[in-house]
Amino acid sequence: SYTTDTKSKEENKKTIESLYSLSVDIKKIRRLKGWVLLQDVAYVKEIGGILKEMGADETAVANILECCPEAILHTPEEINSQRALWQLVCQNEKQLIKLIEQFPESFFTTKYHQNQKANIMFFQELGLKNNIITRFLTSAPSIFYNPVEKNKNVIETLQRNYLNLGGSEANMKIWILKLLSQNPFILLNASTTIQENLEFLQKNYFTDQEVLQLLSKLKGFIFQLNSTTMQKSMLFSKNVFKCSDQELKQLVLKCPALLYYSVPVLEERLEGLLKEGISIAQIRETPMVLELTTQIVQYRIKKLSALGYDIKSGNLESLNGTKKDFEVTYGKIQSKKERPIFNPVAPIPIED
């Protein structure tokens, strides 16, 4: 930990001179993290040298140090250890330096070095490919800060529940790896939360097979919820759609967002759809439309209306899906509109 008491300290002239020699924008550092320049000890030349050794050019070194100036407060030994650690999952130093340029803060967090190392080994043993582990290191670095026992515990809880719900031993590894690659943040949850949420679904009459189906559809996000919020969301949907418990269950299986989103989010999205003239009956028929934000729905309705497609009398399926899915649907409606109507009984003009 570094001192951030700036009142009585002056900037370290040696640090500033060394940064200038590497073409680093000092003003940027003063604006973002001026406290770095006040530290008595810094390793500017050494860290710059290590980055160059890895293949970074002068511009890259300057960019890295401007984005993450606290890098210069780490000893060369710490950075070389981190370099060796990331090389366990990087193809080569070219890939490594590219990652450091994009995610310097993830690389220069050396405080949890031993935990990071143990977790990398654990993920490799689990069967995660190195390219997935590098993605985790950069986009979800906090999962490596956990002691490895904590991550093992969560994985064991998932494995046990998967088998208890009727999943097969043969498919378990694939299921776990897929779940992790979709949402590594499930490792930040407590094992007890996972257990409680699964029990909540079972108490609400979801069969084991249906619970497994929901887990796969929700990409592990269900573990970031709690039974209270899920209960409120389900009750809200039941009242809005005026349906029985069994019908509600089918709606949730069709659209897990009814379980995942909080009541205020569902309310706002529902209101947005109703304002566009869409009926509750239409939404009940295609609940997946609630997975989209109000802005996306408005944009898509506007585009379809320009083609003369009336969403109020039509099916909401055309609004659904990812951006790519919608573009495909839009393209089909557009080409249908532009295609000339062929009359099979009209006489074919023949020249004499």
Coordinates of C-alpha atoms in Angstrom, one line a residue:
S1 CA 0.0 0.0 0.0
Y2 CA 1.3 3.5 -0.9
T3 CA 0.8 6.7 1.0
T4 CA -1.6 9.1 -0.5
D5 CA -0.9 12.0 1.9
T6 CA 0.0 14.8 -0.5
K7 CA 0.0 17.8 1.8
S8 CA 3.5 17.8 3.0
K9 CA 5.3 16.1 0.2
E10 CA 6.9 17.3 -3.0
E11 CA 7.2 15.5 -6.3
N12 CA 10.2 13.3 -6.7
K13 CA 12.4 15.1 -9.2
K14 CA 14.3 11.9 -10.2
T15 CA 11.0 10.1 -11.0
I16 CA 9.9 13.0 -13.2
E17 CA 13.2 13.2 -15.1
S18 CA 13.1 9.4 -15.7
L19 CA 9.5 9.6 -16.9
Y20 CA 10.4 12.5 -19.3
S21 CA 13.2 10.4 -20.7
L22 CA 10.6 7.8 -21.6
S23 CA 8.4 10.5 -23.3
V24 CA 5.6 10.0 -20.7
D25 CA 3.0 12.8 -20.4
I26 CA 3.6 14.0 -16.8
K27 CA 0.5 16.2 -16.9
K28 CA -1.7 13.2 -17.5
I29 CA -0.2 11.4 -14.4
R30 CA -0.6 14.6 -12.3
R31 CA -4.2 14.8 -13.3
L32 CA -5.1 11.1 -12.8
K33 CA -2.7 9.7 -10.1
G34 CA -0.5 12.5 -8.9
W35 CA 0.3 10.7 -5.6
V36 CA 2.6 8.3 -7.6
L37 CA 5.0 11.2 -8.3
L38 CA 5.3 11.9 -4.5
Q39 CA 6.8 8.5 -3.6
D40 CA 10.4 8.4 -2.4
V41 CA 11.2 5.3 -4.3
A42 CA 10.2 4.5 -7.9
Y43 CA 11.6 2.1 -10.6
V44 CA 10.9 4.0 -13.8
K45 CA 14.0 3.0 -15.8
E46 CA 13.8 -0.6 -14.6
I47 CA 10.1 -1.1 -15.4
G48 CA 10.5 0.7 -18.8
G49 CA 13.5 -1.6 -19.5
I50 CA 11.5 -4.7 -18.7
L51 CA 8.6 -3.6 -21.0
K52 CA 11.1 -2.8 -23.8
E53 CA 12.7 -6.2 -23.3
M54 CA 9.3 -7.8 -23.8
G55 CA 8.9 -6.0 -27.1
A56 CA 7.1 -2.8 -26.3
D57 CA 8.2 0.2 -28.4
E58 CA 8.7 3.7 -26.9
T59 CA 5.1 4.8 -27.6
A60 CA 3.7 1.6 -26.0
V61 CA 5.9 2.1 -22.8
A62 CA 4.7 5.7 -22.5
N63 CA 1.0 4.7 -22.9
I64 CA 1.3 1.9 -20.3
L65 CA 2.9 4.2 -17.7
E66 CA 0.4 7.0 -18.4
C67 CA -2.5 4.6 -17.9
C68 CA -1.1 2.8 -15.0
P69 CA 1.6 5.0 -13.4
E70 CA 1.7 2.9 -10.2
A71 CA 3.6 0.3 -12.3
I72 CA 6.8 2.2 -11.5
L73 CA 6.3 1.6 -7.7
H74 CA 6.8 -2.1 -8.2
T75 CA 10.2 -3.7 -7.9
P76 CA 11.7 -5.2 -11.0
E77 CA 11.6 -8.6 -9.2
E78 CA 7.8 -8.3 -8.7
I79 CA 7.3 -7.4 -12.3
N80 CA 9.5 -10.2 -13.6
S81 CA 7.6 -12.7 -11.4
Q82 CA 4.3 -11.4 -12.8
R83 CA 5.8 -11.7 -16.3
A84 CA 6.8 -15.3 -15.7
L85 CA 3.3 -16.0 -14.3
W86 CA 1.4 -14.6 -17.3
Q87 CA 3.7 -16.4 -19.7
L88 CA 2.2 -19.6 -18.3
V89 CA -0.9 -18.8 -20.3
C90 CA 0.3 -16.5 -23.1
Q91 CA 1.5 -17.9 -26.4
N92 CA 4.5 -15.6 -26.5
E93 CA 5.8 -12.2 -25.3
K94 CA 4.2 -10.5 -28.3
Q95 CA 0.8 -11.5 -27.0
L96 CA 1.8 -10.7 -23.4
I97 CA 2.9 -7.1 -24.2
K98 CA -0.3 -6.6 -26.2
L99 CA -2.4 -7.6 -23.2
I100 CA -0.4 -5.4 -20.9
E101 CA -1.0 -2.4 -23.2
Q102 CA -4.8 -3.1 -23.2
F103 CA -5.1 -4.1 -19.5
P104 CA -2.1 -2.6 -17.6
E105 CA -3.9 -2.5 -14.2
S106 CA -4.6 -6.2 -14.3
F107 CA -1.0 -7.0 -15.0
F108 CA 0.5 -4.6 -12.4
T109 CA -1.6 -5.9 -9.5
T110 CA 1.1 -8.0 -7.9
K111 CA -0.3 -8.0 -4.4
Y112 CA -2.0 -11.4 -4.9
H113 CA 0.8 -13.1 -6.8
Q114 CA 0.7 -16.4 -4.9
N115 CA -3.1 -16.7 -5.2
Q116 CA -2.9 -15.8 -8.9
K117 CA -0.3 -18.5 -9.5
A118 CA -2.3 -21.2 -7.6
N119 CA -5.5 -20.2 -9.5
I120 CA -3.9 -20.3 -12.9
M121 CA -2.7 -23.9 -12.1
F122 CA -6.1 -24.8 -10.8
F123 CA -7.9 -23.5 -14.0
Q124 CA -5.4 -25.4 -16.2
E125 CA -6.0 -28.6 -14.2
L126 CA -9.8 -28.0 -14.6
G127 CA -9.4 -28.0 -18.3
L128 CA -9.8 -24.4 -19.2
K129 CA -7.9 -23.4 -22.3
N130 CA -5.1 -20.8 -21.9
N131 CA -6.9 -18.3 -24.1
I132 CA -9.9 -18.4 -21.8
I133 CA -7.6 -18.0 -18.7
T134 CA -5.9 -14.9 -20.3
R135 CA -9.4 -13.5 -20.9
F136 CA -10.2 -14.0 -17.2
L137 CA -6.8 -12.4 -16.2
T138 CA -7.7 -9.3 -18.1
S139 CA -11.5 -9.0 -17.8
A140 CA -12.1 -10.6 -14.4
P141 CA -8.8 -10.3 -12.5
S142 CA -10.6 -10.3 -9.1
I143 CA -11.3 -14.1 -9.4
F144 CA -7.6 -14.7 -9.2
Y145 CA -7.3 -12.7 -5.9
N146 CA -9.4 -15.4 -4.1
P147 CA -7.4 -18.1 -2.3
V148 CA -7.5 -21.1 -4.6
E149 CA -9.5 -23.1 -1.9
K150 CA -12.4 -20.6 -2.3
N151 CA -12.6 -21.2 -6.0
K152 CA -12.3 -24.9 -5.6
N153 CA -15.1 -24.9 -3.1
V154 CA -17.4 -23.0 -5.5
I155 CA -16.6 -25.4 -8.4
E156 CA -17.2 -28.5 -6.1
T157 CA -20.6 -27.0 -5.1
L158 CA -21.5 -26.6 -8.8
Q159 CA -20.4 -30.1 -9.6
R160 CA -22.3 -31.7 -6.7
N161 CA -25.5 -29.8 -7.6
Y162 CA -25.1 -30.6 -11.3
L163 CA -25.0 -34.4 -10.5
N164 CA -27.8 -34.1 -7.8
L165 CA -30.0 -32.4 -10.5
G166 CA -29.6 -35.4 -12.8
G167 CA -26.7 -34.1 -14.9
S168 CA -24.4 -36.9 -16.2
E169 CA -20.8 -37.4 -15.0
A170 CA -19.8 -37.5 -18.7
N171 CA -21.2 -34.0 -19.5
M172 CA -20.3 -32.3 -16.1
K173 CA -16.9 -31.1 -17.2
I174 CA -18.2 -29.5 -20.4
W175 CA -21.1 -27.9 -18.5
I176 CA -18.8 -26.4 -15.8
L177 CA -16.2 -25.1 -18.3
K178 CA -19.0 -23.5 -20.4
L179 CA -20.6 -21.9 -17.4
L180 CA -17.2 -20.5 -16.3
S181 CA -16.3 -19.2 -19.7
Q182 CA -19.7 -17.5 -20.0
N183 CA -19.6 -15.9 -16.5
P184 CA -16.3 -16.2 -14.5
F185 CA -17.8 -14.0 -11.8
I186 CA -19.8 -16.9 -10.4
L187 CA -16.5 -17.7 -8.5
L188 CA -17.0 -14.5 -6.4
N189 CA -20.2 -15.9 -4.9
A190 CA -20.4 -17.9 -1.7
S191 CA -21.1 -21.6 -2.0
T192 CA -24.1 -21.1 0.4
T193 CA -25.7 -18.6 -2.0
I194 CA -25.5 -21.1 -4.9
Q195 CA -27.1 -23.7 -2.7
E196 CA -29.9 -21.3 -1.5
N197 CA -30.8 -20.2 -5.0
L198 CA -31.1 -23.7 -6.3
E199 CA -33.3 -24.7 -3.3
F200 CA -35.5 -21.6 -4.0
L201 CA -36.2 -22.9 -7.6
Q202 CA -37.0 -26.4 -6.4
K203 CA -39.4 -25.0 -3.7
N204 CA -41.1 -23.1 -6.6
Y205 CA -41.9 -26.4 -8.3
F206 CA -39.2 -26.4 -11.0
T207 CA -38.2 -30.0 -11.7
D208 CA -34.5 -30.9 -11.5
Q209 CA -34.3 -31.0 -15.3
E210 CA -35.9 -27.5 -15.5
V211 CA -33.4 -26.1 -12.9
L212 CA -30.5 -27.4 -15.0
Q213 CA -32.1 -25.8 -18.1
L214 CA -32.4 -22.5 -16.3
L215 CA -28.8 -22.6 -15.1
S216 CA -27.6 -23.0 -18.6
K217 CA -29.9 -20.3 -20.0
L218 CA -28.9 -17.8 -17.3
K219 CA -25.2 -18.4 -17.8
G220 CA -24.6 -18.6 -14.1
F221 CA -26.2 -15.2 -13.4
I222 CA -28.7 -16.9 -11.1
F223 CA -25.9 -17.3 -8.6
Q224 CA -25.6 -13.5 -8.3
L225 CA -29.3 -13.2 -7.2
N226 CA -31.0 -14.0 -4.0
S227 CA -34.3 -15.7 -3.2
T228 CA -36.0 -12.4 -2.1
T229 CA -35.4 -10.6 -5.4
M230 CA -36.4 -13.7 -7.4
Q231 CA -39.6 -14.1 -5.3
K232 CA -40.5 -10.4 -5.9
S233 CA -39.9 -10.6 -9.7
M234 CA -41.9 -13.8 -10.0
L235 CA -44.8 -12.3 -8.0
F236 CA -44.7 -9.2 -10.2
S237 CA -44.9 -11.3 -13.4
K238 CA -47.7 -13.4 -12.0
N239 CA -49.8 -10.3 -11.3
V240 CA -49.0 -8.6 -14.7
F241 CA -49.8 -11.7 -16.8
K242 CA -52.6 -12.9 -14.5
C243 CA -51.4 -16.5 -14.7
S244 CA -51.3 -19.6 -12.5
D245 CA -48.1 -21.0 -10.9
Q246 CA -47.7 -23.5 -13.6
E247 CA -48.2 -20.9 -16.4
L248 CA -45.7 -18.6 -14.6
K249 CA -43.2 -21.4 -14.5
Q250 CA -43.5 -22.0 -18.3
L251 CA -43.0 -18.2 -18.8
V252 CA -39.9 -18.2 -16.7
L253 CA -38.5 -21.2 -18.6
K254 CA -39.2 -19.4 -21.9
C255 CA -37.7 -16.1 -20.6
P256 CA -35.4 -16.4 -17.5
A257 CA -35.1 -12.6 -17.5
L258 CA -38.4 -12.7 -15.5
L259 CA -36.4 -14.2 -12.7
Y260 CA -33.2 -12.3 -13.3
Y261 CA -34.3 -8.7 -13.6
S262 CA -35.5 -6.7 -10.6
V263 CA -39.1 -5.4 -10.4
P264 CA -38.2 -1.8 -11.3
V265 CA -36.4 -3.0 -14.4
L266 CA -39.3 -5.2 -15.5
E267 CA -41.7 -2.4 -14.8
E268 CA -39.8 0.1 -16.9
R269 CA -39.5 -2.3 -19.8
L270 CA -43.2 -3.3 -19.6
E271 CA -44.2 0.4 -19.5
G272 CA -42.0 1.1 -22.6
L273 CA -43.7 -1.7 -24.6
L274 CA -47.2 -0.6 -23.6
K275 CA -46.5 3.0 -24.6
E276 CA -45.7 1.6 -28.1
G277 CA -49.2 0.2 -28.3
I278 CA -48.1 -3.4 -27.6
S279 CA -50.6 -5.4 -25.5
I280 CA -50.0 -7.6 -22.4
A281 CA -51.3 -10.6 -24.4
Q282 CA -48.6 -10.0 -27.0
I283 CA -45.9 -9.7 -24.3
R284 CA -47.1 -12.9 -22.6
E285 CA -46.9 -14.7 -25.9
T286 CA -43.3 -13.5 -26.5
P287 CA -41.9 -12.6 -23.0
M288 CA -38.3 -12.7 -24.3
V289 CA -38.9 -9.1 -25.6
L290 CA -38.5 -8.1 -21.9
E291 CA -34.8 -9.0 -22.2
L292 CA -34.3 -5.9 -24.4
T293 CA -33.9 -2.4 -23.0
T294 CA -36.6 0.2 -23.8
Q295 CA -34.2 2.1 -26.1
I296 CA -33.5 -1.0 -28.2
V297 CA -37.2 -1.8 -28.5
Q298 CA -38.0 1.8 -29.6
Y299 CA -35.2 1.7 -32.2
R300 CA -36.3 -1.6 -33.6
I301 CA -40.0 -0.7 -33.8
K302 CA -39.1 2.5 -35.6
K303 CA -37.0 0.6 -38.2
L304 CA -39.8 -1.9 -38.7
S305 CA -42.5 0.8 -39.0
A306 CA -40.5 2.5 -41.7
L307 CA -41.0 -0.7 -43.7
G308 CA -44.7 -0.6 -43.1
Y309 CA -44.6 -3.4 -40.6
D310 CA -47.2 -2.9 -37.9
I311 CA -45.9 -4.3 -34.6
K312 CA -49.3 -3.8 -32.8
S313 CA -51.1 -6.3 -35.0
G314 CA -48.1 -8.6 -35.7
N315 CA -45.9 -10.9 -33.8
L316 CA -43.2 -9.6 -31.4
E317 CA -40.8 -12.3 -32.5
S318 CA -39.4 -9.8 -35.1
L319 CA -38.2 -7.6 -32.3
N320 CA -36.3 -10.4 -30.4
G321 CA -32.8 -11.6 -30.4
T322 CA -29.3 -10.0 -30.5
K323 CA -28.4 -7.1 -32.8
K324 CA -27.3 -9.7 -35.5
D325 CA -30.6 -11.7 -35.1
F326 CA -32.6 -8.5 -35.6
E327 CA -30.6 -7.4 -38.7
V328 CA -31.4 -10.8 -40.3
T329 CA -35.1 -10.5 -39.5
Y330 CA -35.1 -6.9 -40.7
G331 CA -33.4 -7.9 -43.9
K332 CA -36.0 -10.6 -44.6
I333 CA -38.9 -8.2 -44.1
Q334 CA -37.2 -5.6 -46.3
S335 CA -36.5 -8.0 -49.2
K336 CA -40.1 -9.3 -49.0
K337 CA -41.4 -5.8 -49.3
E338 CA -39.1 -5.0 -52.2
R339 CA -39.8 -8.2 -54.2
P340 CA -42.2 -7.7 -57.1
I341 CA -45.4 -9.7 -56.7
F342 CA -45.6 -12.6 -59.2
N343 CA -48.9 -13.5 -60.6
P344 CA -48.8 -17.2 -61.7
V345 CA -51.9 -16.8 -64.0
A346 CA -50.8 -13.6 -65.8
P347 CA -50.0 -14.2 -69.5
I348 CA -46.3 -14.1 -70.3
P349 CA -45.4 -11.5 -72.9
I350 CA -43.9 -13.1 -76.0
E351 CA -42.5 -11.2 -78.9
D352 CA -43.8 -12.1 -82.4

